[in-house]
C-alpha positions as a Markdown table, in Angstrom:
| # | Residue | x | y | z |
|---|---|---|---|---|
| 1 | Tyr | -18.9 | -30.3 | 243.6 |
| 2 | Pro | -19.8 | -28.0 | 242.4 |
| 3 | Ser | -16.7 | -25.9 | 242.4 |
| 4 | Glu | -16.3 | -21.8 | 242.8 |
| 5 | Phe | -14.9 | -21.4 | 239.5 |
| 6 | Leu | -17.9 | -23.8 | 237.8 |
| 7 | Met | -20.9 | -22.0 | 240.1 |
| 8 | Gln | -19.8 | -18.7 | 238.8 |
| 9 | Lys | -19.3 | -19.8 | 235.2 |
| 10 | Ile | -22.9 | -21.2 | 235.2 |
| 11 | Thr | -24.4 | -18.3 | 236.8 |
| 12 | Glu | -22.8 | -15.9 | 233.9 |
| 13 | Asp | -24.2 | -17.9 | 231.1 |
| 14 | Asn | -27.2 | -18.3 | 232.4 |
| 15 | Gln | -28.8 | -15.2 | 230.6 |
| 16 | Ile | -31.6 | -15.2 | 227.8 |
| 17 | Pro | -30.4 | -13.5 | 224.5 |
| 18 | Leu | -32.1 | -9.5 | 224.8 |
| 19 | His | -33.6 | -9.8 | 221.5 |
| 20 | Leu | -35.4 | -13.1 | 222.0 |
| 21 | His | -38.5 | -13.7 | 223.9 |
| 22 | Val | -39.4 | -16.6 | 226.1 |
| 23 | Ser | -42.0 | -17.7 | 228.7 |
| 24 | Val | -42.6 | -16.8 | 231.9 |
| 25 | Ser | -41.3 | -20.5 | 233.1 |
| 26 | Leu | -37.5 | -20.0 | 231.3 |
| 27 | Gln | -37.6 | -16.7 | 232.7 |
| 28 | Tyr | -38.0 | -18.3 | 236.2 |
| 29 | Val | -35.1 | -20.2 | 235.2 |
| 30 | Ala | -33.1 | -17.1 | 234.0 |
| 31 | Gly | -33.2 | -15.4 | 237.4 |
| 32 | Leu | -31.6 | -18.4 | 239.5 |
| 33 | Lys | -28.1 | -17.9 | 240.1 |
| 34 | Gly | -25.1 | -20.2 | 242.0 |
| 35 | Asn | -26.4 | -22.3 | 244.5 |
| 36 | Ala | -30.0 | -22.0 | 243.6 |
| 37 | Leu | -29.4 | -23.0 | 240.1 |
| 38 | Val | -28.0 | -26.2 | 240.9 |
| 39 | Glu | -30.5 | -27.0 | 243.4 |
| 40 | Phe | -33.2 | -26.4 | 241.0 |
| 41 | Phe | -31.3 | -28.7 | 238.7 |
| 42 | His | -31.2 | -31.5 | 240.7 |
| 43 | Gly | -34.8 | -31.2 | 242.0 |
| 44 | Asn | -36.7 | -30.6 | 238.7 |
| 45 | Ile | -34.3 | -32.1 | 236.0 |
| 46 | Ala | -31.7 | -34.5 | 236.9 |
| 47 | Glu | -32.6 | -38.1 | 236.3 |
| 48 | Val | -30.0 | -39.7 | 238.4 |
| 49 | Glu | -28.7 | -38.6 | 242.3 |
| 50 | Asn | -25.2 | -38.8 | 241.1 |
| 51 | Glu | -25.2 | -36.7 | 238.0 |
| 52 | Glu | -23.5 | -33.5 | 237.4 |
| 53 | Leu | -24.0 | -30.5 | 235.8 |
| 54 | Arg | -21.3 | -29.2 | 233.7 |
| 55 | His | -22.6 | -26.5 | 231.3 |
| 56 | Leu | -25.3 | -24.6 | 230.4 |
| 57 | Met | -25.8 | -22.4 | 227.3 |
| 58 | Trp | -29.2 | -20.6 | 226.0 |
| 59 | Ser | -29.9 | -21.3 | 222.1 |
| 60 | Ser | -32.1 | -21.9 | 219.4 |
| 61 | Val | -33.4 | -24.9 | 219.0 |
| 62 | Leu | -35.1 | -27.3 | 216.1 |
| 63 | Phe | -36.0 | -30.5 | 215.6 |
| 64 | Tyr | -35.9 | -33.2 | 213.1 |
| 65 | Lys | -39.7 | -34.0 | 213.3 |
| 66 | Thr | -40.6 | -30.0 | 213.6 |
| 67 | Pro | -38.1 | -28.5 | 210.9 |
| 68 | Asn | -40.0 | -24.8 | 210.7 |
| 69 | Val | -40.6 | -24.2 | 214.2 |
| 70 | Glu | -37.0 | -22.5 | 215.7 |
| 71 | Val | -37.8 | -22.5 | 219.6 |
| 72 | Met | -35.4 | -20.8 | 222.7 |
| 73 | Ala | -34.4 | -23.5 | 225.5 |
| 74 | Cys | -32.1 | -24.0 | 228.2 |
| 75 | Val | -29.5 | -26.1 | 227.3 |
| 76 | Leu | -27.8 | -28.2 | 230.1 |
| 77 | Leu | -24.9 | -30.5 | 230.0 |
| 78 | Ser | -24.4 | -33.1 | 232.7 |
| 79 | Thr | -22.1 | -35.7 | 232.8 |
| 80 | Lys | -25.2 | -38.1 | 232.0 |
| 81 | Ala | -27.5 | -36.4 | 229.2 |
| 82 | Ile | -28.4 | -33.5 | 227.5 |
| 83 | Tyr | -31.4 | -31.7 | 228.5 |
| 84 | Phe | -33.3 | -29.0 | 226.4 |
| 85 | Leu | -35.8 | -27.2 | 228.7 |
| 86 | Leu | -38.2 | -25.5 | 226.2 |
| 87 | Asp | -40.5 | -22.7 | 226.1 |
| 88 | Asp | -43.6 | -23.8 | 226.8 |
| 89 | Ser | -45.4 | -22.0 | 224.0 |
| 90 | Phe | -43.6 | -24.7 | 221.5 |
| 91 | Ile | -46.3 | -27.3 | 222.2 |
| 92 | His | -48.9 | -25.0 | 220.9 |
| 93 | Ala | -46.7 | -23.7 | 218.1 |
| 94 | Asp | -46.9 | -27.1 | 216.1 |
| 95 | Glu | -50.4 | -28.7 | 217.3 |
| 96 | His | -49.9 | -31.8 | 214.3 |
| 97 | Gln | -47.0 | -32.9 | 215.9 |
| 98 | Ser | -49.0 | -34.0 | 219.0 |
| 99 | Asp | -47.4 | -37.8 | 219.1 |
| 100 | Phe | -44.1 | -36.2 | 219.0 |
| 101 | Trp | -44.7 | -34.3 | 222.6 |
| 102 | Asn | -46.3 | -35.6 | 225.5 |
| 103 | Lys | -49.7 | -33.5 | 226.7 |
| 104 | Glu | -50.4 | -34.8 | 230.0 |
| 105 | Asn | -50.5 | -31.8 | 231.8 |
| 106 | Ser | -52.2 | -29.7 | 229.8 |
| 107 | Asp | -55.1 | -29.5 | 232.3 |
| 108 | Cys | -52.6 | -27.0 | 234.4 |
| 109 | Glu | -52.5 | -24.8 | 231.7 |
| 110 | Asn | -55.1 | -22.1 | 233.6 |
| 111 | Ser | -53.3 | -22.8 | 237.0 |
| 112 | Ser | -50.4 | -20.8 | 238.7 |
| 113 | Phe | -48.0 | -23.3 | 237.4 |
| 114 | His | -45.7 | -22.1 | 234.7 |
| 115 | Leu | -44.9 | -25.6 | 232.9 |
| 116 | Ser | -42.0 | -25.9 | 230.7 |
| 117 | Cys | -41.5 | -29.7 | 228.7 |
| 118 | Cys | -37.9 | -30.9 | 229.0 |
| 119 | Phe | -36.2 | -33.0 | 225.9 |
| 120 | Val | -33.6 | -35.4 | 227.1 |
| 121 | Leu | -31.2 | -36.5 | 224.7 |
| 122 | Lys | -28.8 | -39.4 | 226.7 |
| 123 | Leu | -25.5 | -39.4 | 226.6 |
| 124 | Asn | -25.1 | -42.9 | 226.0 |
| 125 | Asp | -27.4 | -42.5 | 223.0 |
| 126 | Leu | -25.3 | -40.1 | 221.1 |
| 127 | Gln | -24.2 | -40.7 | 217.8 |
| 128 | Ser | -22.7 | -37.9 | 215.8 |
| 129 | Val | -22.2 | -34.4 | 216.1 |
| 130 | Asn | -22.1 | -32.3 | 213.1 |
| 131 | Val | -20.8 | -28.6 | 213.3 |
| 132 | Gly | -22.1 | -26.2 | 210.6 |
| 133 | Leu | -20.2 | -23.7 | 208.6 |
| 134 | Phe | -17.8 | -21.2 | 210.6 |
| 135 | Asp | -19.2 | -22.8 | 213.7 |
| 136 | Gln | -22.5 | -21.2 | 213.6 |
| 137 | Tyr | -24.6 | -24.3 | 214.7 |
| 138 | Phe | -24.2 | -27.7 | 215.5 |
| 139 | Arg | -26.7 | -30.3 | 215.5 |
| 140 | Ile | -26.5 | -33.5 | 217.4 |
| 141 | Thr | -27.9 | -36.7 | 216.6 |
| 142 | Gly | -29.2 | -39.8 | 218.5 |
| 143 | His | -30.4 | -43.0 | 217.1 |
| 144 | Ser | -33.6 | -42.4 | 215.7 |
| 145 | Ala | -35.5 | -39.1 | 214.0 |
| 146 | Asp | -37.0 | -38.4 | 217.5 |
| 147 | His | -33.2 | -38.0 | 218.8 |
| 148 | Ile | -31.9 | -35.2 | 216.3 |
| 149 | Val | -31.5 | -31.4 | 217.5 |
| 150 | Thr | -29.7 | -28.6 | 216.2 |
| 151 | Cys | -28.9 | -26.0 | 218.1 |
| 152 | Leu | -28.6 | -22.7 | 216.4 |
| 153 | Thr | -26.1 | -20.6 | 218.5 |
| 154 | Arg | -25.3 | -17.9 | 215.8 |
| 155 | Asp | -22.1 | -17.8 | 217.7 |
| 156 | Ser | -18.7 | -19.3 | 217.2 |
| 157 | Tyr | -17.7 | -18.7 | 220.8 |
| 158 | Asn | -20.6 | -20.3 | 222.4 |
| 159 | Thr | -20.4 | -23.5 | 219.9 |
| 160 | His | -16.8 | -23.8 | 220.8 |
| 161 | Thr | -17.4 | -24.1 | 224.4 |
| 162 | Phe | -20.1 | -26.6 | 224.0 |
| 163 | Ile | -18.1 | -29.0 | 222.1 |
| 164 | Gln | -15.1 | -28.7 | 224.3 |
| 165 | Gln | -17.8 | -29.6 | 227.2 |
| 166 | Leu | -19.3 | -32.1 | 225.6 |
| 167 | Met | -16.2 | -33.8 | 224.6 |
| 168 | Ala | -14.6 | -33.6 | 228.4 |
| 169 | Val | -17.8 | -35.4 | 229.5 |
| 170 | Leu | -17.9 | -37.7 | 227.0 |
| 171 | Ser | -14.1 | -39.0 | 227.8 |
| 172 | Leu | -16.0 | -39.9 | 231.5 |
| 173 | Leu | -18.3 | -42.2 | 230.1 |
| 174 | Ala | -17.2 | -46.1 | 230.1 |
| 175 | Arg | -17.7 | -47.6 | 226.9 |
| 176 | Thr | -16.7 | -51.0 | 225.4 |
| 177 | Pro | -13.7 | -50.1 | 223.2 |
| 178 | Ser | -14.0 | -50.3 | 219.5 |
| 179 | Pro | -12.1 | -53.5 | 217.6 |
| 180 | Glu | -8.5 | -52.9 | 216.7 |
| 181 | Pro | -8.7 | -51.8 | 213.0 |
| 182 | Val | -7.5 | -53.9 | 210.2 |
| 183 | Asp | -4.3 | -52.6 | 208.4 |
| 184 | Lys | -5.3 | -51.7 | 205.0 |
| 185 | Asp | -3.3 | -52.2 | 201.9 |
| 186 | Phe | -2.7 | -49.4 | 199.4 |
| 187 | Tyr | -5.5 | -50.6 | 196.9 |
| 188 | Ser | -8.0 | -50.9 | 199.5 |
| 189 | Glu | -7.4 | -47.5 | 201.1 |
| 190 | Phe | -7.5 | -45.4 | 197.9 |
| 191 | Gly | -9.8 | -47.6 | 195.4 |
| 192 | Ser | -12.8 | -47.8 | 197.6 |
| 193 | Lys | -13.5 | -43.9 | 197.4 |
| 194 | Asn | -15.8 | -44.3 | 194.3 |
| 195 | Thr | -18.1 | -41.2 | 195.5 |
| 196 | Gly | -15.7 | -38.9 | 193.8 |
| 197 | Lys | -16.5 | -36.4 | 196.8 |
| 198 | Met | -14.1 | -36.1 | 199.6 |
| 199 | Glu | -15.9 | -36.7 | 202.7 |
| 200 | Asn | -16.2 | -34.3 | 205.7 |
| 201 | Tyr | -13.6 | -34.1 | 208.4 |
| 202 | Glu | -14.5 | -36.5 | 211.1 |
| 203 | Leu | -13.1 | -36.8 | 214.4 |
| 204 | Ile | -13.9 | -40.0 | 216.2 |
| 205 | His | -13.9 | -39.5 | 220.0 |
| 206 | Ser | -12.9 | -42.3 | 222.4 |
| 207 | Ser | -16.4 | -42.6 | 223.4 |
| 208 | Arg | -17.0 | -43.6 | 219.6 |
| 209 | Val | -19.2 | -40.2 | 219.4 |
| 210 | Lys | -18.4 | -38.9 | 215.6 |
| 211 | Phe | -17.5 | -35.1 | 215.6 |
| 212 | Ile | -17.9 | -34.0 | 211.8 |
| 213 | Tyr | -16.6 | -30.9 | 210.7 |
| 214 | Pro | -17.8 | -29.2 | 207.0 |
| 215 | Asn | -15.0 | -29.2 | 204.7 |
| 216 | Glu | -13.7 | -26.8 | 202.1 |
| 217 | Glu | -15.9 | -28.2 | 199.4 |
| 218 | Glu | -18.9 | -27.1 | 201.5 |
| 219 | Ile | -17.8 | -23.5 | 200.7 |
| 220 | Gly | -17.2 | -24.6 | 196.7 |
| 221 | Asp | -20.5 | -25.7 | 196.9 |
| 222 | Leu | -22.1 | -22.7 | 198.3 |
| 223 | Ala | -19.9 | -20.7 | 195.9 |
| 224 | Phe | -21.3 | -22.4 | 192.9 |
| 225 | Leu | -24.9 | -21.8 | 194.4 |
| 226 | Val | -24.8 | -18.1 | 195.0 |
| 227 | Ser | -22.9 | -17.8 | 191.3 |
| 228 | Glu | -25.8 | -19.8 | 190.2 |
| 229 | Lys | -28.3 | -17.3 | 191.3 |
| 230 | Met | -26.1 | -14.3 | 190.3 |
| 231 | Asp | -27.2 | -15.9 | 186.8 |
| 232 | Gly | -24.2 | -17.0 | 185.6 |
| 233 | Leu | -22.4 | -13.5 | 185.3 |
| 234 | Thr | -19.8 | -13.9 | 187.6 |
| 235 | Asn | -16.6 | -16.3 | 187.0 |
| 236 | Leu | -16.5 | -18.4 | 189.4 |
| 237 | Gln | -12.9 | -18.4 | 190.1 |
| 238 | Ser | -13.1 | -14.3 | 191.5 |
| 239 | Leu | -16.6 | -15.4 | 193.4 |
| 240 | Asn | -15.0 | -14.8 | 197.2 |
| 241 | Ile | -17.6 | -15.6 | 200.0 |
| 242 | Leu | -16.6 | -13.0 | 202.4 |
| 243 | Leu | -19.1 | -13.7 | 204.9 |
| 244 | Tyr | -21.3 | -16.3 | 206.1 |
| 245 | Val | -23.3 | -15.6 | 209.2 |
| 246 | Leu | -26.8 | -16.6 | 210.7 |
| 247 | Ala | -29.0 | -13.7 | 211.4 |
| 248 | Phe | -32.5 | -12.5 | 211.5 |
| 249 | Gln | -34.3 | -10.1 | 209.0 |
| 250 | Val | -36.3 | -7.9 | 210.7 |
| 251 | Asn | -39.9 | -7.7 | 209.8 |
| 252 | His | -42.3 | -4.5 | 211.1 |
| 253 | Val | -45.7 | -5.9 | 212.1 |
| 254 | Glu | -47.7 | -2.9 | 211.8 |
| 255 | Gly | -51.2 | -2.2 | 213.0 |
| 256 | Ser | -50.9 | -3.9 | 216.2 |
| 257 | Ala | -50.8 | -2.7 | 219.5 |
| 258 | Gln | -47.1 | -1.7 | 219.6 |
| 259 | Asn | -45.5 | -1.7 | 216.0 |
| 260 | Thr | -43.7 | -4.8 | 216.8 |
| 261 | Ser | -41.3 | -6.6 | 214.9 |
| 262 | Ser | -41.1 | -10.3 | 213.8 |
| 263 | Leu | -37.5 | -12.1 | 213.6 |
| 264 | Gln | -37.1 | -14.0 | 210.9 |
| 265 | Pro | -34.0 | -16.6 | 210.8 |
| 266 | Lys | -32.0 | -15.7 | 207.5 |
| 267 | Thr | -28.5 | -17.0 | 206.2 |
| 268 | Leu | -26.7 | -14.1 | 205.3 |
| 269 | Ile | -23.9 | -14.2 | 202.7 |
| 270 | Leu | -21.6 | -11.2 | 201.3 |
| 271 | Thr | -19.4 | -11.9 | 198.2 |
| 272 | Ser | -17.3 | -9.2 | 196.6 |
| 273 | Ser | -20.3 | -8.0 | 194.5 |
| 274 | Asp | -23.5 | -9.0 | 196.2 |
| 275 | Leu | -25.2 | -9.3 | 199.3 |
| 276 | Phe | -27.7 | -12.7 | 199.9 |
| 277 | Leu | -30.2 | -13.9 | 202.3 |
| 278 | Phe | -30.9 | -17.6 | 202.2 |
| 279 | Asp | -33.5 | -19.8 | 204.0 |
| 280 | Glu | -31.2 | -22.8 | 205.2 |
| 281 | Asp | -32.3 | -26.0 | 206.3 |
| 282 | Tyr | -30.3 | -26.5 | 209.3 |
| 283 | Ile | -31.4 | -29.8 | 210.4 |
| 284 | Ser | -31.6 | -32.2 | 207.6 |
| 285 | Tyr | -28.3 | -32.1 | 206.2 |
| 286 | Pro | -26.4 | -34.0 | 205.9 |
| 287 | Leu | -28.9 | -36.8 | 205.7 |
| 288 | Pro | -29.2 | -39.2 | 208.6 |
| 289 | Glu | -28.4 | -42.7 | 208.1 |
| 290 | Phe | -32.0 | -43.9 | 208.7 |
| 291 | Ala | -33.5 | -41.3 | 205.9 |
| 292 | Lys | -35.6 | -43.3 | 203.7 |
| 293 | Glu | -35.8 | -40.1 | 201.1 |
| 294 | Pro | -34.2 | -36.6 | 200.6 |
| 295 | Pro | -35.7 | -33.6 | 202.6 |
| 296 | Lys | -39.0 | -32.0 | 201.1 |
| 297 | Arg | -36.4 | -28.7 | 200.4 |
| 298 | Asp | -33.3 | -27.6 | 199.1 |
| 299 | Lys | -30.6 | -26.9 | 201.8 |
| 300 | Tyr | -30.2 | -23.3 | 200.5 |
| 301 | Gln | -33.5 | -21.3 | 199.2 |
| 302 | Leu | -32.7 | -18.0 | 198.0 |
| 303 | Ala | -34.9 | -15.4 | 199.6 |
| 304 | Asp | -33.4 | -12.1 | 198.5 |
| 305 | Gly | -30.2 | -10.5 | 196.7 |
| 306 | Arg | -28.8 | -7.3 | 196.1 |
| 307 | Arg | -25.8 | -5.7 | 194.1 |
| 308 | Ile | -23.2 | -3.5 | 196.8 |
| 309 | Arg | -22.8 | -1.2 | 193.7 |
| 310 | Asp | -26.7 | -0.7 | 194.4 |
| 311 | Leu | -25.8 | 0.1 | 198.1 |
| 312 | Asp | -26.9 | 3.9 | 199.0 |
| 313 | Arg | -26.2 | 3.8 | 202.9 |
| 314 | Val | -26.1 | 1.2 | 206.0 |
| 315 | Leu | -27.8 | 2.4 | 209.0 |
| 316 | Met | -26.6 | 1.1 | 212.4 |
| 317 | Gly | -28.7 | 0.6 | 215.5 |
| 318 | Tyr | -26.6 | 2.1 | 218.6 |
| 319 | Gln | -27.8 | -0.8 | 221.3 |
| 320 | Thr | -25.8 | -3.3 | 222.3 |
| 321 | Tyr | -25.0 | -7.0 | 220.5 |
| 322 | Pro | -26.8 | -8.1 | 218.7 |
| 323 | Gln | -26.7 | -4.8 | 216.5 |
| 324 | Ala | -29.3 | -4.0 | 213.9 |
| 325 | Leu | -27.9 | -3.2 | 210.2 |
| 326 | Thr | -30.5 | -1.2 | 208.0 |
| 327 | Phe | -29.4 | -1.8 | 204.1 |
| 328 | Val | -30.7 | 1.0 | 202.0 |
| 329 | Phe | -30.2 | 0.3 | 198.6 |
| 330 | Asp | -31.1 | 2.3 | 195.3 |
| 331 | Asp | -34.2 | 1.3 | 194.0 |
| 332 | Val | -32.6 | 0.7 | 190.5 |
| 333 | Gln | -35.3 | -0.3 | 188.0 |
| 334 | Asn | -34.3 | -3.1 | 185.3 |
| 335 | Gln | -30.8 | -3.9 | 186.4 |
| 336 | Asp | -30.3 | -6.5 | 183.9 |
| 337 | Leu | -30.3 | -4.0 | 181.3 |
| 338 | Met | -27.2 | -2.4 | 182.8 |
| 339 | Gln | -25.6 | -5.5 | 183.3 |
| 340 | Asn | -26.4 | -6.7 | 179.6 |
| 341 | Leu | -25.0 | -3.7 | 178.0 |
| 342 | Thr | -21.8 | -3.5 | 180.2 |
| 343 | Leu | -21.1 | -6.8 | 178.3 |
| 344 | Asp | -22.2 | -6.2 | 174.9 |
| 345 | His | -20.0 | -3.2 | 174.3 |
| 346 | Phe | -17.4 | -4.1 | 176.7 |
| 347 | Gly | -16.7 | -7.3 | 175.7 |
| 348 | Glu | -15.8 | -10.5 | 178.3 |
């Protein structure tokens, strides 16, 4: 341990996404290669001597206790736990959550040390993994509110790879087997579904961790929500969601030293007639079992919506992935008047 292939794979994966800024401490981690990276893991992060590092991924993460603070993390999967090596700016970003993060080391701030806090979720405490729509993100749930983390990979390949690696590692865990299922008769099998709603697809791993995937109804719910935002002018049957992607909206901050740009996380939804930006709650839904009340905000909140017919041009940046797109819309005054006239004059 480790094999040459694993060394090469972890070294290749150890790259911070270009568009996201991180602290000096995480830049140091990103500069490590091969053996140095494995030694760093065993010397600074691993909790027991005989655990093996199996996978590394850079991703934005959200915590259940701090749902509004998205922070960059180096996610390390070992045979014992999932480690989230966090940007140290996160501790200062949300001061009222001081009970959630231990601040013993705050006196080192002015020294030459660059600190990162490391959040550990032991595999034995893992209960379920919820995969988001189109594998754009996934949520890991433990046994309490402190142990719920969403990884916003914004990339189906990264999500898929991590889930595969996690399943492989969970297979190594020695857990007591579940009791034998009781044979159900026809009536109990089909009569107990009194919710009238189709359950999500669940895959129960041999380690008893649930992997929950979205079903078609989630897309149906989303289409219904989008049609509501379009003032019901569209027939729901003809409304197709063509694209769902987690993206960033670029807001240029003028007047600063350099005209910098801040990135606002948004969910972009494209239909056959409109382009929408939503603020989505990636961490609170579906509700964890211990939740006493529903979240303070809806899962989807409309931030902006424009008609495709008003789209004038699309400007593409020439930088490498991730690509920047600028949508330029005609500034049409009183759009509703046009729509209503059309409906009145030409019938249904």
